[in-house]
mmCIF file of C-alpha atoms in Angstrom:
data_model
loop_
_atom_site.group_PDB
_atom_site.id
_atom_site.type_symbol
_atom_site.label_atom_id
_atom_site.label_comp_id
_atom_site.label_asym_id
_atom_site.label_seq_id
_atom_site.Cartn_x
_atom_site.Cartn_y
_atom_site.Cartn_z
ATOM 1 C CA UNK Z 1 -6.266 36.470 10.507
ATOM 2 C CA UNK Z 2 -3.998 37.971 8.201
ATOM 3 C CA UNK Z 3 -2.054 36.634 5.234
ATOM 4 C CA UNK Z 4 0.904 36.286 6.936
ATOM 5 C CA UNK Z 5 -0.237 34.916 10.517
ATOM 6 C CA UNK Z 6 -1.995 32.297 7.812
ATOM 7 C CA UNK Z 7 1.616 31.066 6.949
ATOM 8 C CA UNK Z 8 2.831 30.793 10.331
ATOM 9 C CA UNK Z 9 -0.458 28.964 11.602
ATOM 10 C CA UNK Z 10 0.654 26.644 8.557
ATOM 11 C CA UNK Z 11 4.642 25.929 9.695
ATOM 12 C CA UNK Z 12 2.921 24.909 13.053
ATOM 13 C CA UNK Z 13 0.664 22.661 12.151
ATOM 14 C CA UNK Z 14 3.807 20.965 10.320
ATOM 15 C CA UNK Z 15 5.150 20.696 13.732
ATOM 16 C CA UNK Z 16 2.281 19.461 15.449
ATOM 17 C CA UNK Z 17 1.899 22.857 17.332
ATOM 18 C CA UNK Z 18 -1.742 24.994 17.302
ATOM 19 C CA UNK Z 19 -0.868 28.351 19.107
ATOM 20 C CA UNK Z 20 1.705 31.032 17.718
ATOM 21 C CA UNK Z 21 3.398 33.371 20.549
ATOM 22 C CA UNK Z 22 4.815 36.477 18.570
ATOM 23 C CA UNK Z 23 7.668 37.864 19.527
ATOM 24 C CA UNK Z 24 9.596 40.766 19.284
ATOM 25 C CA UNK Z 25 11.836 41.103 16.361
ATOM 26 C CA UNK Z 26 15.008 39.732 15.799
ATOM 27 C CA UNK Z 27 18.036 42.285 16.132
ATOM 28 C CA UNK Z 28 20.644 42.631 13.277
ATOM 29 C CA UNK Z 29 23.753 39.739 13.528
ATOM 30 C CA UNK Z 30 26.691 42.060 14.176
ATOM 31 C CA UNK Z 31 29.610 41.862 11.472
ATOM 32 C CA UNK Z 32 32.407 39.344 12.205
ATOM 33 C CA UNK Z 33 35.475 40.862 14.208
ATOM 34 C CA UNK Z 34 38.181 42.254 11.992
ATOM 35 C CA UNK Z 35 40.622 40.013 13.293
ATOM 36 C CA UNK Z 36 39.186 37.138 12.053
ATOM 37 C CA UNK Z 37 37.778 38.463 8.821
ATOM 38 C CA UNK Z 38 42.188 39.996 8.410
ATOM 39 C CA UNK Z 39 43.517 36.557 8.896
ATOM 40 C CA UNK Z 40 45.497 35.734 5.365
ATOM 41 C CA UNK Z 41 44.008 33.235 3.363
ATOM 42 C CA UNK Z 42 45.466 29.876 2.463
ATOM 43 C CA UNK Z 43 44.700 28.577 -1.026
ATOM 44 C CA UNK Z 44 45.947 25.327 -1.652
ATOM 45 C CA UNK Z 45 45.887 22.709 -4.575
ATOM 46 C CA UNK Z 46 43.897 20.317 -4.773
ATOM 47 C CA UNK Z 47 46.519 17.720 -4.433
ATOM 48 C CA UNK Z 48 48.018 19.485 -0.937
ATOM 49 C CA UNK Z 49 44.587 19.515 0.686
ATOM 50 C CA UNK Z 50 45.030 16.211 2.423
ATOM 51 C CA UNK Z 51 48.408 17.570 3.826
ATOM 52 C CA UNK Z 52 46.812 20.649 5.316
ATOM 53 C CA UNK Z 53 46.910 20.639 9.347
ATOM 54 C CA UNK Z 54 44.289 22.056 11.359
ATOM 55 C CA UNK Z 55 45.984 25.120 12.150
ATOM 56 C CA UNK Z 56 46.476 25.501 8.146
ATOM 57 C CA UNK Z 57 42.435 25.326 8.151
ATOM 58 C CA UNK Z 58 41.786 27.631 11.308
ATOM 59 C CA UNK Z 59 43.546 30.413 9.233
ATOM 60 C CA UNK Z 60 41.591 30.497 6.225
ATOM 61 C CA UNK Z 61 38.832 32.749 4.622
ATOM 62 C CA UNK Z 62 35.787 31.955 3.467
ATOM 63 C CA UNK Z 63 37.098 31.486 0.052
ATOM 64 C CA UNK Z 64 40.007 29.469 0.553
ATOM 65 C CA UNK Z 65 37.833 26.582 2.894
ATOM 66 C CA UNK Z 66 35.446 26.814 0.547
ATOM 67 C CA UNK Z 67 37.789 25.668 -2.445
ATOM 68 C CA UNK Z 68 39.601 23.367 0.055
ATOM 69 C CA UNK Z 69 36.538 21.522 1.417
ATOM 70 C CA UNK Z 70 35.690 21.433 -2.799
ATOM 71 C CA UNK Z 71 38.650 18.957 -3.333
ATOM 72 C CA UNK Z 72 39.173 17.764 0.375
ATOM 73 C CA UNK Z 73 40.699 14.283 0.531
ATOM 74 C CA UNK Z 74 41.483 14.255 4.155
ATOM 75 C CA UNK Z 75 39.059 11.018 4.519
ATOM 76 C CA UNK Z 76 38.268 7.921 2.566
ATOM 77 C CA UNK Z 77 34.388 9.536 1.981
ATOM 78 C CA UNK Z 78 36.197 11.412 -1.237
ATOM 79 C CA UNK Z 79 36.260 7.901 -2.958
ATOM 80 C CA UNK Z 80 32.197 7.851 -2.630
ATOM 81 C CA UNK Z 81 30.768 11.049 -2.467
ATOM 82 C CA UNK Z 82 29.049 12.885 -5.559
ATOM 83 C CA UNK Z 83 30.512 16.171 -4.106
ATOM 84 C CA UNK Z 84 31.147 18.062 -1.040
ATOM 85 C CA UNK Z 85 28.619 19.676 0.738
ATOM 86 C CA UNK Z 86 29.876 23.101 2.377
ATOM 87 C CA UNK Z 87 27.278 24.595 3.684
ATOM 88 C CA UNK Z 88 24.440 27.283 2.768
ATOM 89 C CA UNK Z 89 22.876 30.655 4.270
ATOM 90 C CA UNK Z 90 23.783 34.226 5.975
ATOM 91 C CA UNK Z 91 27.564 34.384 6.562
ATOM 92 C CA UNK Z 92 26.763 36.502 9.702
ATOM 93 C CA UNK Z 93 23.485 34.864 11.253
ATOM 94 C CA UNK Z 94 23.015 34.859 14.448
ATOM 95 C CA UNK Z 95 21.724 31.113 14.322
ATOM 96 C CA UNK Z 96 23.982 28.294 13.148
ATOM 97 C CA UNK Z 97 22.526 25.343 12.941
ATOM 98 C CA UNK Z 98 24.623 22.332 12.669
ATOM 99 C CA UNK Z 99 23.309 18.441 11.137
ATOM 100 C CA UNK Z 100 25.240 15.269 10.978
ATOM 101 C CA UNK Z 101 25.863 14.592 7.376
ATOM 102 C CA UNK Z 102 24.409 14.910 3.864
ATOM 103 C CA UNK Z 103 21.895 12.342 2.761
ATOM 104 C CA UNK Z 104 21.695 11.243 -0.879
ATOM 105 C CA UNK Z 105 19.767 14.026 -1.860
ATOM 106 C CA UNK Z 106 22.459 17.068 -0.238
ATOM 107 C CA UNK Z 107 25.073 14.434 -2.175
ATOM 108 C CA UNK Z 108 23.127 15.619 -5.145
ATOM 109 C CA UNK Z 109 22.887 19.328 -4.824
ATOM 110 C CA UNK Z 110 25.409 19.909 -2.741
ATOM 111 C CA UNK Z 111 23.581 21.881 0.019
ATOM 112 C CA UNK Z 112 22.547 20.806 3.203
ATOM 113 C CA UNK Z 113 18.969 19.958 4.593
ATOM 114 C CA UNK Z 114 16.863 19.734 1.370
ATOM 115 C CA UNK Z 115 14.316 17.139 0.130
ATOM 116 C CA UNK Z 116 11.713 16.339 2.885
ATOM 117 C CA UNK Z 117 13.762 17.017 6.038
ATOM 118 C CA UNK Z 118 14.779 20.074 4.799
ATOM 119 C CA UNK Z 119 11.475 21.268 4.541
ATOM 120 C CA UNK Z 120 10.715 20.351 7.875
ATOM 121 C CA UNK Z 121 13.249 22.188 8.925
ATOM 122 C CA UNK Z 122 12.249 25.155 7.370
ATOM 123 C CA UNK Z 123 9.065 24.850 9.019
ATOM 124 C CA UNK Z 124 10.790 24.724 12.039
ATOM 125 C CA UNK Z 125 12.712 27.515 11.260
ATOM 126 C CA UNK Z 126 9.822 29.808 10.197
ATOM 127 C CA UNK Z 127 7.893 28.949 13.286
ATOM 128 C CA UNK Z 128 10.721 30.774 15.255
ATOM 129 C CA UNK Z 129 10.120 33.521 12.554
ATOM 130 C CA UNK Z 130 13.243 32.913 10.624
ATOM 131 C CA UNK Z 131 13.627 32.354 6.915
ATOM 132 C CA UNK Z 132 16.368 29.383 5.814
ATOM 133 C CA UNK Z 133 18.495 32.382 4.398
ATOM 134 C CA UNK Z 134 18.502 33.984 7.761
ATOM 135 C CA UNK Z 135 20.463 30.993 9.456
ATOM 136 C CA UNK Z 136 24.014 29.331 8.797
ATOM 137 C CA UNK Z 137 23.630 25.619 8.019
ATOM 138 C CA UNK Z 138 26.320 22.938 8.441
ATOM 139 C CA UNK Z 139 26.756 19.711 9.236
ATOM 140 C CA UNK Z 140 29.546 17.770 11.571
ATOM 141 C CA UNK Z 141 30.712 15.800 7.706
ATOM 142 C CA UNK Z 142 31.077 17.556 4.363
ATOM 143 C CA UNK Z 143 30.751 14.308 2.676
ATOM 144 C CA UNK Z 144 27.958 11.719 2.768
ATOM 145 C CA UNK Z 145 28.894 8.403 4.169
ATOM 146 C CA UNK Z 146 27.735 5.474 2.192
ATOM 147 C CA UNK Z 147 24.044 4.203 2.924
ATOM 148 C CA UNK Z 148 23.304 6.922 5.032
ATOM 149 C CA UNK Z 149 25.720 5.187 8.103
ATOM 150 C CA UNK Z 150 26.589 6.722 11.231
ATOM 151 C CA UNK Z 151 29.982 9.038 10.701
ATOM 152 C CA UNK Z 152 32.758 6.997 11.848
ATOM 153 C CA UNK Z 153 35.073 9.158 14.605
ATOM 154 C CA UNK Z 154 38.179 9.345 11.800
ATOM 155 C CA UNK Z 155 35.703 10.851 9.330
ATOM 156 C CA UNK Z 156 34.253 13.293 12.263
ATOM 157 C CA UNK Z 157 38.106 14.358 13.383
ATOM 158 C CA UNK Z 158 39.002 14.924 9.534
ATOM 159 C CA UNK Z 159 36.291 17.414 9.135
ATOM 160 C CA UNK Z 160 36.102 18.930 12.320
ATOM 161 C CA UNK Z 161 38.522 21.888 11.823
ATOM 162 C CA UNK Z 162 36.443 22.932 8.948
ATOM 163 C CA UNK Z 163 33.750 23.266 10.861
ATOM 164 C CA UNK Z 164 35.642 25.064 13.550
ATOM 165 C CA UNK Z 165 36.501 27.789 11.153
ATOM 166 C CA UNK Z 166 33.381 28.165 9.694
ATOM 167 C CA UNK Z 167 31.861 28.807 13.433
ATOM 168 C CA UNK Z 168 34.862 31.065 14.170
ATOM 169 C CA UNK Z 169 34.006 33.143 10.540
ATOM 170 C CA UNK Z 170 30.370 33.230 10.925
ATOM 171 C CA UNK Z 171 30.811 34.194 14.959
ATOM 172 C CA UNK Z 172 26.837 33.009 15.666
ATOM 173 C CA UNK Z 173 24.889 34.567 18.624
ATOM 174 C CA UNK Z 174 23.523 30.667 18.928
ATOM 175 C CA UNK Z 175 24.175 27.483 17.963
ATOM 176 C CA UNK Z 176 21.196 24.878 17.457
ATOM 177 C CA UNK Z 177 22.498 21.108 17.089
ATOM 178 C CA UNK Z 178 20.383 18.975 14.868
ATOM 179 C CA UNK Z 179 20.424 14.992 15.821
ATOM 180 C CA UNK Z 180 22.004 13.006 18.501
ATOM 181 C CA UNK Z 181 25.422 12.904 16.397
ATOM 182 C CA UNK Z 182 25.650 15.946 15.784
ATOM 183 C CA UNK Z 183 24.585 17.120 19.359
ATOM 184 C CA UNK Z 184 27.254 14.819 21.030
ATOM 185 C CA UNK Z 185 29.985 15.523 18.456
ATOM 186 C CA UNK Z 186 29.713 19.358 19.293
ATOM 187 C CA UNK Z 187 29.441 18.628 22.738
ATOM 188 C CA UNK Z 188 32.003 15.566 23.101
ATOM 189 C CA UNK Z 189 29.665 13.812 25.151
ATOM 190 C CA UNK Z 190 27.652 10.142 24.943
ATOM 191 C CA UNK Z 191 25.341 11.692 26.550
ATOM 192 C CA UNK Z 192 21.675 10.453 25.183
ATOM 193 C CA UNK Z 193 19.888 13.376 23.685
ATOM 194 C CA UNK Z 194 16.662 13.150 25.565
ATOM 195 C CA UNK Z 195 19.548 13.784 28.166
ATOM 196 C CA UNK Z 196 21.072 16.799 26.318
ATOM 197 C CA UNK Z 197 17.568 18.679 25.321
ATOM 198 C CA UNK Z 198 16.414 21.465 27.098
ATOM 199 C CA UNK Z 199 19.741 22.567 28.508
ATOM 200 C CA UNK Z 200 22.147 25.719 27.549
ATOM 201 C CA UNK Z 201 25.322 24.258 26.840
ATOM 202 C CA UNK Z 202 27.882 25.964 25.594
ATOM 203 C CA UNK Z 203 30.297 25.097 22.406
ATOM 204 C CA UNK Z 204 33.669 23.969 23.755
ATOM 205 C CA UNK Z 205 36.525 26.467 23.726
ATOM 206 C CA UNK Z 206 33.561 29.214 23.113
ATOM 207 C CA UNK Z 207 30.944 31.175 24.918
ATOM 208 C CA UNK Z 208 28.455 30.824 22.208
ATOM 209 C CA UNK Z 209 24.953 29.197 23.643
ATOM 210 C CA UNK Z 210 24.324 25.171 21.957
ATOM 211 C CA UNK Z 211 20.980 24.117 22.124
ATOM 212 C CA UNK Z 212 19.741 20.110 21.131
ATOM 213 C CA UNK Z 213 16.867 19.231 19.309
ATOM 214 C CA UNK Z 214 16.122 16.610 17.147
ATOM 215 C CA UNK Z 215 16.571 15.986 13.541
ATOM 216 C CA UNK Z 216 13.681 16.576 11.295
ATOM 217 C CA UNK Z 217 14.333 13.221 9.978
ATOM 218 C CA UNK Z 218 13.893 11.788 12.851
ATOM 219 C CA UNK Z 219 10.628 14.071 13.449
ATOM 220 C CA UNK Z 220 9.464 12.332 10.213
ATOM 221 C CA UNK Z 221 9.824 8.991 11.530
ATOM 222 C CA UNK Z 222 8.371 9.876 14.886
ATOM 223 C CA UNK Z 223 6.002 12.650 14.083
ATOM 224 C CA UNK Z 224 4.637 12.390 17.948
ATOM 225 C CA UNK Z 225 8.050 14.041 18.721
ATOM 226 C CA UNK Z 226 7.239 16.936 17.030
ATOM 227 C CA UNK Z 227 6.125 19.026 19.840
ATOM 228 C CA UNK Z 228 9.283 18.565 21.975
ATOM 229 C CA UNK Z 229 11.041 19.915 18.825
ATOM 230 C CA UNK Z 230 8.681 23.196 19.397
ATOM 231 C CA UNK Z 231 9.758 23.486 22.892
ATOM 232 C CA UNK Z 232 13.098 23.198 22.161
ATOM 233 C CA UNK Z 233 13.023 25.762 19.556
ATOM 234 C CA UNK Z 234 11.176 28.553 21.680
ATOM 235 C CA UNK Z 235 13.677 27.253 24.857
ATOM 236 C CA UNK Z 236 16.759 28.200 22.113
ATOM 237 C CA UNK Z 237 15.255 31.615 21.048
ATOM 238 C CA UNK Z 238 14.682 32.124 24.959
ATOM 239 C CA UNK Z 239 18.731 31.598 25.486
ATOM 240 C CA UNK Z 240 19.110 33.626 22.562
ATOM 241 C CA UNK Z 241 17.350 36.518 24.480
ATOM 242 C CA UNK Z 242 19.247 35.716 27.783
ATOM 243 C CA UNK Z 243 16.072 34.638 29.716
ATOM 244 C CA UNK Z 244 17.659 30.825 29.919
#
């Protein structure tokens, strides 16, 4: 065994898995269409950002909902956050995957998924043979709600066009939904994720593929779980292909 089958026997045993199927290698994300990428950008002050409608947001560049998100003030989680967290990786992956909220530690650092469940999700990620820089990760809130809570549906409907743009600018091939809230936020469904796993659904008002799994916090709570996550993943990369 090589060096580098080593390092992938490794990110399985993190997920509870023994075998490694290799696969063929992934194809090059295409660049974003033009139109979007021409769209003028909106830059506004940090005291107008609360004003901003959704259509406002849905126009923007990268640089302009970055800044906005920055200063955003559209929901009472401003008054406890540390800072916004945007959201991290390859502007043009082909994989987006999309959490609920940042934890303490993403409050911190401002990027999503690091400190333990972040490094499960790497795992995860590498398993699939894709580095954290190859993907697009977001979550449903750019702000952390206090204690960890559940994201109450006025925080979810204040963030969601930001999140709508960034799927629109980073045009993924996939999206993989991370968590029961997240999963039925995308989806506008109750539906109970043991439910929503192992399905091709499809992100509303787009064509794009949305896969479930569950959140590697939740996979560190319930490490028995762990293999589920595995055949979710290798179900996603099979809709990715277009054998599911």
């Amino acid at each position: 065994m090589n060096n580098k089958d080593t390092a992938r026997s490794h990110y399985l045993e993190a997920l509870g898995v023994q075998a490694w199927v290799r696969h063929a290698p992934r194809a090059a994300a295409p660049a974003p269409g033009a139109a979007q990428q021409d769209m003028p950008a909106r830059q506004p002050k940090a005291e107008n950002a609360a004003a901003l409608t959704a259509q406002d947001i849905l126009r923007m560049d990268w640089r302009a909902l970055e800044q906005t998100v920055r200063v955003c003030t559209r929901c009472r989680l401003y008054q406890t956050r540390t800072q916004t967290v945007f959201g991290v990786g390859d502007r043009r992956a082909e994989w987006m995957v999309i959490g609920e909220a940042p934890g303490a530690e993403e409050d911190r650092q401002g990027e999503p998924f690091v400190g333990r469940a972040g490094q499960l999700l790497n795992a995860m990620l590498k398993a699939i043979g894709l580095e954290r820089e190859q993907v697009y990760i977001a979550n449903i809130l750019k702000s952390r709600p206090p204690n960890n809570r559940d994201p109450l549906p006025d925080e979810v409907a204040a963030c969601e066009p930001y999140l709508m743009r960034q799927i629109q600018l980073v045009q993924p091939k996939i999206i993989l939904a991370v968590g029961r809230i997240a999963a039925q936020n995308l989806l506008k469904t109750d539906t109970k994720i043991g439910q929503l796993r192992g399905n091709r659904h499809t992100y509303p008002g787009t064509d794009i593929p949305l896969v479930v799994t569950y959140h590697p916090a939740y996979l560190l709570r319930a490490p028995a779980e762990k293999r589920k996550a595995w055949e979710d993943l290798k179900f996603a990369r099979k809709v990715l292909r277009g054998e599911a």
